[in-house]
Tab-separated table of C-alpha atoms in Angstrom:
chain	number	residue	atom	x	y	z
A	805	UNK	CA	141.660	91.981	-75.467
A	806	UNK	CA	144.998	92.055	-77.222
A	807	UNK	CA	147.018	92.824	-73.926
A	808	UNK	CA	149.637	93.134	-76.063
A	809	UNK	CA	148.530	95.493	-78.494
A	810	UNK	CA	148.283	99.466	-78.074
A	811	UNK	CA	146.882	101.470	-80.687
A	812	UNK	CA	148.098	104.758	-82.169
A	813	UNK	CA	146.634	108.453	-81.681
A	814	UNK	CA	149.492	109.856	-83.002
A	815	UNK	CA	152.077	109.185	-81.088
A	816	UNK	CA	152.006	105.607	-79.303
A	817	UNK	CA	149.079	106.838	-76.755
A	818	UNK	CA	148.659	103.483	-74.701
A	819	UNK	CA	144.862	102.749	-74.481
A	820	UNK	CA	143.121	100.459	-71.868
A	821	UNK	CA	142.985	96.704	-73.798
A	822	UNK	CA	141.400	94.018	-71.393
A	823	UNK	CA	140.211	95.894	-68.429
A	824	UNK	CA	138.510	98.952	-69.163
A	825	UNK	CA	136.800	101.192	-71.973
A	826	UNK	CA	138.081	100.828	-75.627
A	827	UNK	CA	139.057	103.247	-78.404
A	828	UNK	CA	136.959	106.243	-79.475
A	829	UNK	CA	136.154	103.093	-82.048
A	830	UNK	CA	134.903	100.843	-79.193
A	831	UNK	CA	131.915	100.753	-77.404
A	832	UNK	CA	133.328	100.862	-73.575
A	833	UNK	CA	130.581	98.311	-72.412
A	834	UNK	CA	131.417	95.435	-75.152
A	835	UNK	CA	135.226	96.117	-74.151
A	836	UNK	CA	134.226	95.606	-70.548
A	837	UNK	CA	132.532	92.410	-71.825
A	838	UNK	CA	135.279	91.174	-73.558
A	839	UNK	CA	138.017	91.618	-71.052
A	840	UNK	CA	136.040	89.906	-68.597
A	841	UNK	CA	135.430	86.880	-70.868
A	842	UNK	CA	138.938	86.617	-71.592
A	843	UNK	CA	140.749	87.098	-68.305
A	844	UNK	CA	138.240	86.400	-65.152
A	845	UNK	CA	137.428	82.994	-64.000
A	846	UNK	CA	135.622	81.219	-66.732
A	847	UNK	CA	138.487	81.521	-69.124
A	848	UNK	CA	140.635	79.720	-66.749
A	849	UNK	CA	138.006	76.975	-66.355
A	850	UNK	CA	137.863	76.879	-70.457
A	851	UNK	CA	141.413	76.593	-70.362
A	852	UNK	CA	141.939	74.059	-67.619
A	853	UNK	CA	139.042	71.854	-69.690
A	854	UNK	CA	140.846	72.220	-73.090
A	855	UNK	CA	144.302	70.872	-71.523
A	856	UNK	CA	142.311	68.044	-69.799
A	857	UNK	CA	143.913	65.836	-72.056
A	858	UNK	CA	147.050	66.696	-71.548
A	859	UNK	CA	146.889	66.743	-68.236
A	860	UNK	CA	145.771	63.285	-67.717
A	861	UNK	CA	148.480	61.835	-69.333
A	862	UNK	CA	151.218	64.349	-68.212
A	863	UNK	CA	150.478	65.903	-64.442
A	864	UNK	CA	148.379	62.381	-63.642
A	865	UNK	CA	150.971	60.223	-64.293
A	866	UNK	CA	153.650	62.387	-62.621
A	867	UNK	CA	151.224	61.777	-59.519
A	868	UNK	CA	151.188	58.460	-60.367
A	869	UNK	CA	155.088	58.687	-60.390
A	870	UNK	CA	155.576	60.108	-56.909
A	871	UNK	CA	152.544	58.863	-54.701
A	872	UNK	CA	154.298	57.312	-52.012
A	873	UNK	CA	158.059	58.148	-53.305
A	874	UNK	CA	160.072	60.112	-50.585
A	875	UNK	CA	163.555	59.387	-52.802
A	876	UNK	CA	164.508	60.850	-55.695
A	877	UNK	CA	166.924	58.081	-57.331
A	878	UNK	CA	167.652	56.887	-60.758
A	879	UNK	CA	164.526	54.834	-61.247
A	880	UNK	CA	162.338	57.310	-60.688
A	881	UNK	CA	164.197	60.073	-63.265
A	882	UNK	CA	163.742	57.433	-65.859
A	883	UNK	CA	160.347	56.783	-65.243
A	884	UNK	CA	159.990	60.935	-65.455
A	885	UNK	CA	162.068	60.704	-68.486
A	886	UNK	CA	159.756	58.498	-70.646
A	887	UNK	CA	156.893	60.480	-68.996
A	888	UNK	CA	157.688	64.330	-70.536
A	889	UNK	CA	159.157	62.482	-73.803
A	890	UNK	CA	155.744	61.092	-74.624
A	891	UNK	CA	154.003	64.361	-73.797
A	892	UNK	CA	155.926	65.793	-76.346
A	893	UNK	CA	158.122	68.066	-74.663
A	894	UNK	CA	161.177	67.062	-76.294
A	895	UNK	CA	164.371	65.014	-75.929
A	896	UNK	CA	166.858	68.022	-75.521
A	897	UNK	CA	163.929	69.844	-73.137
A	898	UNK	CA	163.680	66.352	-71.542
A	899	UNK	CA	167.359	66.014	-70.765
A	900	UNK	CA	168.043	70.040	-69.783
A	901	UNK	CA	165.181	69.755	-67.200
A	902	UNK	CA	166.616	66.486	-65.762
A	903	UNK	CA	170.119	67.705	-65.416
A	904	UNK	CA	168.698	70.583	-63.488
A	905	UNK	CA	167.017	67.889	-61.197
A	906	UNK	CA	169.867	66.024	-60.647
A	907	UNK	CA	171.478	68.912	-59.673
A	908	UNK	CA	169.134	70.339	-57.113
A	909	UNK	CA	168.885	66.538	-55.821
A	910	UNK	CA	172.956	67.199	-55.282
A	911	UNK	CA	172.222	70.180	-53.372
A	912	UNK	CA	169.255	68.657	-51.560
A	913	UNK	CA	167.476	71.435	-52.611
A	914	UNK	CA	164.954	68.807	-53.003
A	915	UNK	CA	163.956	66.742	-50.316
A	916	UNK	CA	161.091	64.342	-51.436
A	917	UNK	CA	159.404	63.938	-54.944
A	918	UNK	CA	156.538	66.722	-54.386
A	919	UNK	CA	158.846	68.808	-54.460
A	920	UNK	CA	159.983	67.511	-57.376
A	921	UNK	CA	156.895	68.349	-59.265
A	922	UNK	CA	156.670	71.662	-57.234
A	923	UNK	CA	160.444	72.135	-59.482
A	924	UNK	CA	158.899	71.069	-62.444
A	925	UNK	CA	156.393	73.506	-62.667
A	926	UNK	CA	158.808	76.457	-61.938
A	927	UNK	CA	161.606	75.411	-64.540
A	928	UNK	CA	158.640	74.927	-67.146
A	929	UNK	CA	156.642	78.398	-66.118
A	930	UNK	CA	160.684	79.669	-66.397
A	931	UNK	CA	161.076	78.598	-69.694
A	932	UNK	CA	157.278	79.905	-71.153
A	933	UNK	CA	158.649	83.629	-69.599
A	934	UNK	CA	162.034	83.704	-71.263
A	935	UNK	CA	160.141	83.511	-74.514
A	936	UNK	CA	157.842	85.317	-73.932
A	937	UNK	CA	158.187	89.206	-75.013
A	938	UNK	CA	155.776	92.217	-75.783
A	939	UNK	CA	154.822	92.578	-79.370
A	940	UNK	CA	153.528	95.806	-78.590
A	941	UNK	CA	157.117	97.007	-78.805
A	942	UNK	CA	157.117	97.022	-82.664
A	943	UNK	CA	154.104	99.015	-83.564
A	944	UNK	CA	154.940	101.606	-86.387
A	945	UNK	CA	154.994	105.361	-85.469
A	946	UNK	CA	152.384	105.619	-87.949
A	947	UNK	CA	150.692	103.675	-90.928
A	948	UNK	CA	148.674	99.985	-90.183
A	949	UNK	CA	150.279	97.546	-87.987
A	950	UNK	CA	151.100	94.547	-90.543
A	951	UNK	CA	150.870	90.542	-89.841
A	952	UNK	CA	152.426	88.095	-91.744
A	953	UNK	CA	150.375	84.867	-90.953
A	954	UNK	CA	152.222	82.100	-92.021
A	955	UNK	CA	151.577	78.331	-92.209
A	956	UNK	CA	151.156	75.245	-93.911
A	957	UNK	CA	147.641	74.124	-95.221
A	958	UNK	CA	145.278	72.158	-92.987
A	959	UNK	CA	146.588	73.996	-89.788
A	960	UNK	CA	143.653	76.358	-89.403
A	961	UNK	CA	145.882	79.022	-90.681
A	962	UNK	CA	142.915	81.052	-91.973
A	963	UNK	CA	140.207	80.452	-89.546
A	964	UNK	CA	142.700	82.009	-87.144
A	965	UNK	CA	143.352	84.887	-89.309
A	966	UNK	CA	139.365	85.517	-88.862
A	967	UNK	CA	139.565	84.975	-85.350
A	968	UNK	CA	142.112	87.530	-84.879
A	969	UNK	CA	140.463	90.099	-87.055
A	970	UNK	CA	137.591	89.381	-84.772
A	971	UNK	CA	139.663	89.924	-81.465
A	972	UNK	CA	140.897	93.275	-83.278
A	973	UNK	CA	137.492	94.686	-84.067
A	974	UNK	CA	136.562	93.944	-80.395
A	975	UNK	CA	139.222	96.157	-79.532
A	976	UNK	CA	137.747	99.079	-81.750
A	977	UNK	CA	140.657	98.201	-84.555
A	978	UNK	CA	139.898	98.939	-87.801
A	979	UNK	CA	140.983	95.562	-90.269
A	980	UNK	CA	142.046	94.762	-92.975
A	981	UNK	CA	142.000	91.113	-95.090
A	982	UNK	CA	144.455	90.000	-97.785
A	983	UNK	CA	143.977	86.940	-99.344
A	984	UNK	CA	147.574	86.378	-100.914
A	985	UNK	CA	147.294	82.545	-100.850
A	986	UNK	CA	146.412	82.621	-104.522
A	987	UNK	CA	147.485	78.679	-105.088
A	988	UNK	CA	144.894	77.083	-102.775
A	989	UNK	CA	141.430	76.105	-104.616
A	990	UNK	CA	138.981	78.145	-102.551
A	991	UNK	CA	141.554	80.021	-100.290
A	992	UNK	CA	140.607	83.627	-101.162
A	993	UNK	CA	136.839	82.820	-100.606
A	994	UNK	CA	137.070	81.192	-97.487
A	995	UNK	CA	138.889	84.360	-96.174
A	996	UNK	CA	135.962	86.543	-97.740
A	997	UNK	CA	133.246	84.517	-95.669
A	998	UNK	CA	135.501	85.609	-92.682
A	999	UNK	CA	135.261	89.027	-94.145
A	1000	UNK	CA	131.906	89.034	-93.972
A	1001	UNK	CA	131.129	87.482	-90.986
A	1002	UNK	CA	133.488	89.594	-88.516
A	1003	UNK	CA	132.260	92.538	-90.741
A	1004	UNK	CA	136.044	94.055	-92.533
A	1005	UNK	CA	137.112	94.511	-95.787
A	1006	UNK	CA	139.077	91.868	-97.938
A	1007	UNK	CA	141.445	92.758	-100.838
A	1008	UNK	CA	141.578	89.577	-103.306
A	1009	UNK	CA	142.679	88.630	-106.740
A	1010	UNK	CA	141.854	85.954	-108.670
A	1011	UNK	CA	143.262	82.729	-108.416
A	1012	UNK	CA	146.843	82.216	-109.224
A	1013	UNK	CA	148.022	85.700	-108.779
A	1014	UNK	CA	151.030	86.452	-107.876
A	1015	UNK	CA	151.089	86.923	-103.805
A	1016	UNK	CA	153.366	89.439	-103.552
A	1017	UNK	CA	151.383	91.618	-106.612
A	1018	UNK	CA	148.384	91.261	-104.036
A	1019	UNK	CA	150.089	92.202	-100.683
A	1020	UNK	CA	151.358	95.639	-102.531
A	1021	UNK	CA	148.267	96.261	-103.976
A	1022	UNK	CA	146.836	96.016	-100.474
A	1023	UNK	CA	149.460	97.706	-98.612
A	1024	UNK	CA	148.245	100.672	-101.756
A	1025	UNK	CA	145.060	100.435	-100.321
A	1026	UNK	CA	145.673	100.499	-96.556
A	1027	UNK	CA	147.852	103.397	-96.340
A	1028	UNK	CA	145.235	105.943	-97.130
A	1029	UNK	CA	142.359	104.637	-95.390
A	1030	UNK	CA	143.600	104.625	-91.505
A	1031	UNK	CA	143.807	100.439	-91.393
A	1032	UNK	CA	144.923	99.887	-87.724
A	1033	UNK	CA	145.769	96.164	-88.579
A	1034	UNK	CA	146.295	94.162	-91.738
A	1035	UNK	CA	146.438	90.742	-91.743
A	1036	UNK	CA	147.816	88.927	-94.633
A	1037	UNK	CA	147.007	85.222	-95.279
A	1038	UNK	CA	150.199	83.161	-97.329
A	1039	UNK	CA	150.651	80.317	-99.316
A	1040	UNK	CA	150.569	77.219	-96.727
A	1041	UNK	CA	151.912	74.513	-99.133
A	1042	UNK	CA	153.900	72.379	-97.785
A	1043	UNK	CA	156.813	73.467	-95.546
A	1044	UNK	CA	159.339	71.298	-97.808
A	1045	UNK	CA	158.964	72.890	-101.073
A	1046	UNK	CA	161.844	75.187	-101.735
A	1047	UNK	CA	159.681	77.379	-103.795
A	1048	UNK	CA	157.330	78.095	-101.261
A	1049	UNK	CA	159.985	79.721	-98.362
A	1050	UNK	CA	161.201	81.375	-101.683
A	1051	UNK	CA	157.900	83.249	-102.094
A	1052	UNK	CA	157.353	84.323	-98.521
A	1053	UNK	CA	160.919	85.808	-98.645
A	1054	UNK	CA	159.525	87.789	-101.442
A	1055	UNK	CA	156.304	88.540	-99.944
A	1056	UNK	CA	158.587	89.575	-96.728
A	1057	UNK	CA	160.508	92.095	-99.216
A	1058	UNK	CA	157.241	93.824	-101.197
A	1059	UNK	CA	156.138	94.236	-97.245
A	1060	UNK	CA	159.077	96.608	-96.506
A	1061	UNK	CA	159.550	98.176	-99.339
A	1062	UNK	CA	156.278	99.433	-99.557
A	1063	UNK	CA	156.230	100.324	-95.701
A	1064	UNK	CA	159.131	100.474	-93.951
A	1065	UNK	CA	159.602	98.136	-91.075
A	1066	UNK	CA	156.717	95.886	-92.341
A	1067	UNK	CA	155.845	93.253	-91.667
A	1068	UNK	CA	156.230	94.056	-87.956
A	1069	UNK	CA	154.477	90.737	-86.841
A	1070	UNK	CA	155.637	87.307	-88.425
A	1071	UNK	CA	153.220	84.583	-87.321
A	1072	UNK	CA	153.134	81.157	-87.683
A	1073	UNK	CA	150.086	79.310	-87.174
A	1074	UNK	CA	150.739	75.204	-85.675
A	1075	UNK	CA	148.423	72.543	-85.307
A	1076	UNK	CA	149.252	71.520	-81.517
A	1077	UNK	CA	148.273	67.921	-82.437
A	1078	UNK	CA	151.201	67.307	-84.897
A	1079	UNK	CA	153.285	67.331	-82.565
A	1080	UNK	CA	157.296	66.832	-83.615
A	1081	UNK	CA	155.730	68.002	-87.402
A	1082	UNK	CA	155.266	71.322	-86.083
A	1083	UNK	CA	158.589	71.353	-84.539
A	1084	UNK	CA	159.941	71.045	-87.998
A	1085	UNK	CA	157.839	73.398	-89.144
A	1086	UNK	CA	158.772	76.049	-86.855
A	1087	UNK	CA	162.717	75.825	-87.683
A	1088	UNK	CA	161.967	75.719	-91.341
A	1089	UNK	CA	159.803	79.076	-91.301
A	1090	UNK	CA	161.717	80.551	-89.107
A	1091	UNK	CA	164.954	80.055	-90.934
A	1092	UNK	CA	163.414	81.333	-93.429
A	1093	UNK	CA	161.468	84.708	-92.447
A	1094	UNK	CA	162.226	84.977	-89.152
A	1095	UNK	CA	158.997	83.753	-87.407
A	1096	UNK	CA	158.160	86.526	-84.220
A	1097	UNK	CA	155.180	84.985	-82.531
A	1098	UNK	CA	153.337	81.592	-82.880
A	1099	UNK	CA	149.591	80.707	-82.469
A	1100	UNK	CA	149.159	76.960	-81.514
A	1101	UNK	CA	145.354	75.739	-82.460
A	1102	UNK	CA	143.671	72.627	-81.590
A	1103	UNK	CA	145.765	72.473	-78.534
A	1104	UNK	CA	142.127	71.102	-76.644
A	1105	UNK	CA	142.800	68.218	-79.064
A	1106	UNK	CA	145.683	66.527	-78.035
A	1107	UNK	CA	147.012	65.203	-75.191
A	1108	UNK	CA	150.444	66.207	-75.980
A	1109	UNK	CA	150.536	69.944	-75.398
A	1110	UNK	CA	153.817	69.632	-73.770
A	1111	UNK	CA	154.430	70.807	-77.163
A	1112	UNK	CA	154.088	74.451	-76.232
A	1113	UNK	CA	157.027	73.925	-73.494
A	1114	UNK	CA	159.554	72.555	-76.233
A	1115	UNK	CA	158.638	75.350	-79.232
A	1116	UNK	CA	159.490	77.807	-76.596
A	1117	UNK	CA	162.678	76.619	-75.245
A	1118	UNK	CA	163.739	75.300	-78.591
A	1119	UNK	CA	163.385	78.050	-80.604
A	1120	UNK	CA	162.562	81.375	-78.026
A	1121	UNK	CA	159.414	82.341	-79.989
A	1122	UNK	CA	156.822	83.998	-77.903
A	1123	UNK	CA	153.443	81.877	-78.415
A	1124	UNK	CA	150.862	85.031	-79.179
A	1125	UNK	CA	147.734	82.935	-79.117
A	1126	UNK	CA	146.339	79.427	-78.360
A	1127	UNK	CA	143.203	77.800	-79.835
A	1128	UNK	CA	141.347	75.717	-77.419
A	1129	UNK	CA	137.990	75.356	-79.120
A	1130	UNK	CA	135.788	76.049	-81.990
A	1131	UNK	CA	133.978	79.189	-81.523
A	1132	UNK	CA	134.829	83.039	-82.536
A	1133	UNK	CA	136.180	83.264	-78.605
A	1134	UNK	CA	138.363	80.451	-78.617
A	1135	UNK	CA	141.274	82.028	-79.763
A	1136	UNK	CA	143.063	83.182	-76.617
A	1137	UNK	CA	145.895	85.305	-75.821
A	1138	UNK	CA	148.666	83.459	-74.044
A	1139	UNK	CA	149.614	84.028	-70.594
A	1140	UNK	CA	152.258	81.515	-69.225
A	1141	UNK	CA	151.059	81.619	-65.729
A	1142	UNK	CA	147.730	81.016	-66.448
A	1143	UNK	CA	149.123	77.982	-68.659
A	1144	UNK	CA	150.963	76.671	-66.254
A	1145	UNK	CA	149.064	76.629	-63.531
A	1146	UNK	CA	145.834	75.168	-65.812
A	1147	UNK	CA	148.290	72.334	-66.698
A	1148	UNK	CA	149.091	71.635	-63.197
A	1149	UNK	CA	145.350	72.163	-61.986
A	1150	UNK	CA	143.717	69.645	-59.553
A	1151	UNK	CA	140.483	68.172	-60.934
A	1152	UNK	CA	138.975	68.529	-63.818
A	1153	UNK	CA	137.014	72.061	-64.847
């Protein structure tokens, strides 16, 4: 669980994360459980079922495209055109991964339009790996490993916070909570339930305190009690106000001055069924704080998760996690192969 995080025994001892026994904190059988859950063959079925929609109106109507077509010519690469446009991976994605066809077509490095498709899935699986780096490689020497969970409100910013607390307490992590998204009505509670029901601690003020007063207090309270992970919930409003970017900055600021180096993960949460709205919301966060990893949710709700192709390209943020369901385990850790190939599957799962 977590491939991509290693805890610390002093120095940065790598421990076994999905495959074998956990921490001295972890039972070795539950860690068993949970790496087969997350990696063997009935996570790629739940994946391949939550991009069902996507791939019937994406990969079924490339088929569509090339039954029967043994030239590649203009018609065709207009008809492909329209088709990645409206499953929303992106006019300047759209137009780079057509040049590249017309160029292989040049070479006749592609001789009929399966192979076409057979190109499409390797320039797409090519652009999900240049993104794609470890996070592992800025754990702290020593002190919690921080997360700045960004997002704007109605994304499922902090149910995934309580997700990932639970994938970190699977992993033998010890957690920590901090509700610094003082403005929303009911924000700080609905991260205590998620206290509660993954079983870690919360630090909260009351409402309308300043965030940043609330992150140092927390980061205070971390420091001396061995916290493996904190995991700090922000103001989501919306991604337009000024003020808002202006307070993360801050938040950003208390976070390093209080421990060096923190926060050493920036994420931003998206709702894979805005579509083009998250794209905007991705450049204006990260212009902002510097976003380092994304988690996409709802991505079993659309049927436009081409969207994960253009954030990647566009911007060359690794996507950490995708959501493709409702329950505790449905917040995955993203492999682009498995990805790839479960949008390109045959059949349905």
């Amino acid at each position: 669980m977590l491939s991509w995080f290693k805890k610390k025994l002093g120095a940065a001892q790598e421990l076994p994360s999905e495959q074998g026994a956990g921490s001295e904190a972890a039972a070795p059988v539950a860690a068993e459980a949970s790496g087969q859950q997350e990696n063997g063959p009935g996570f790629f079925l739940r994946l391949k079922d939550g991009l069902s929609r996507t791939r019937k109106t994406f990969v079924h109507q490339l088929d569509a495209l090339f039954l029967g077509k043994k030239k590649i010519d203009a018609e065709l690469l207009e008809d492909l055109e329209e088709i990645l446009i409206m499953a929303d991976i992106g006019a300047a994605t759209t137009q780079e991964l057509l040049e590249k066809t017309r160029e292989q077509v040049k070479r006749n490095a592609l001789g009929d339009a399966q192979a076409l498709k057979t190109a499409l899935k390797e320039m797409i699986l090519g652009y999900l790996l240049n993104a794609d780096r470890p996070a592992d490689l800025a754990l702290p020497a020593q002190g919690p490993f921080v997360v700045m969970v960004l997002g704007v409100n109605g994304v499922g910013k902090t149910t995934t916070i309580g997700k990932l607390a639970h994938k970190f307490t699977q992993a033998g992590q010890k957690v920590l909570l901090v509700a610094a998204d003082t403005f929303r009505a009911a924000a700080s509670e609905q991260l205590q339930i998620w206290g509660k029901r993954v079983g870690v601690e919360v630090v909260a003020q009351q409402a309308g305190a300043d965030p940043s007063s609330v992150v140092f207090d927390a980061l205070d309270y971390a420091k001396p009690r061995n916290f493996d992970v904190v995991l700090v919930d922000t103001a989501g409003r919306l991604h337009t106000k000024v003020n808002l970017m202006e307070e993360l900055k801050k938040i950003k600021r208390v976070m390093d001055k209080k421990i060096p180096g923190a926060p050493h993960e920036i994420l931003l949460v998206l709702d894979a069924t805005t579509g083009q709205n998250a794209i905007s919301q991705a450049r204006l966060f990260n212009e902002a704080v510097d976003v380092t990893g994304l988690a996409l949710t709802k991505l079993d709700g659309t049927a436009k998760g081409g969207i994960v192709i253009n954030i990647c390209h566009e911007f060359n943020i690794p996507i950490r996690f995708i959501g493709i369901g409702e329950q505790m385990e449905d917040l995955r850790d993203f492999e682009p192969g498995e990805f790839v190939e479960a949008l390109f599957a045959e059949g349905e799962a």
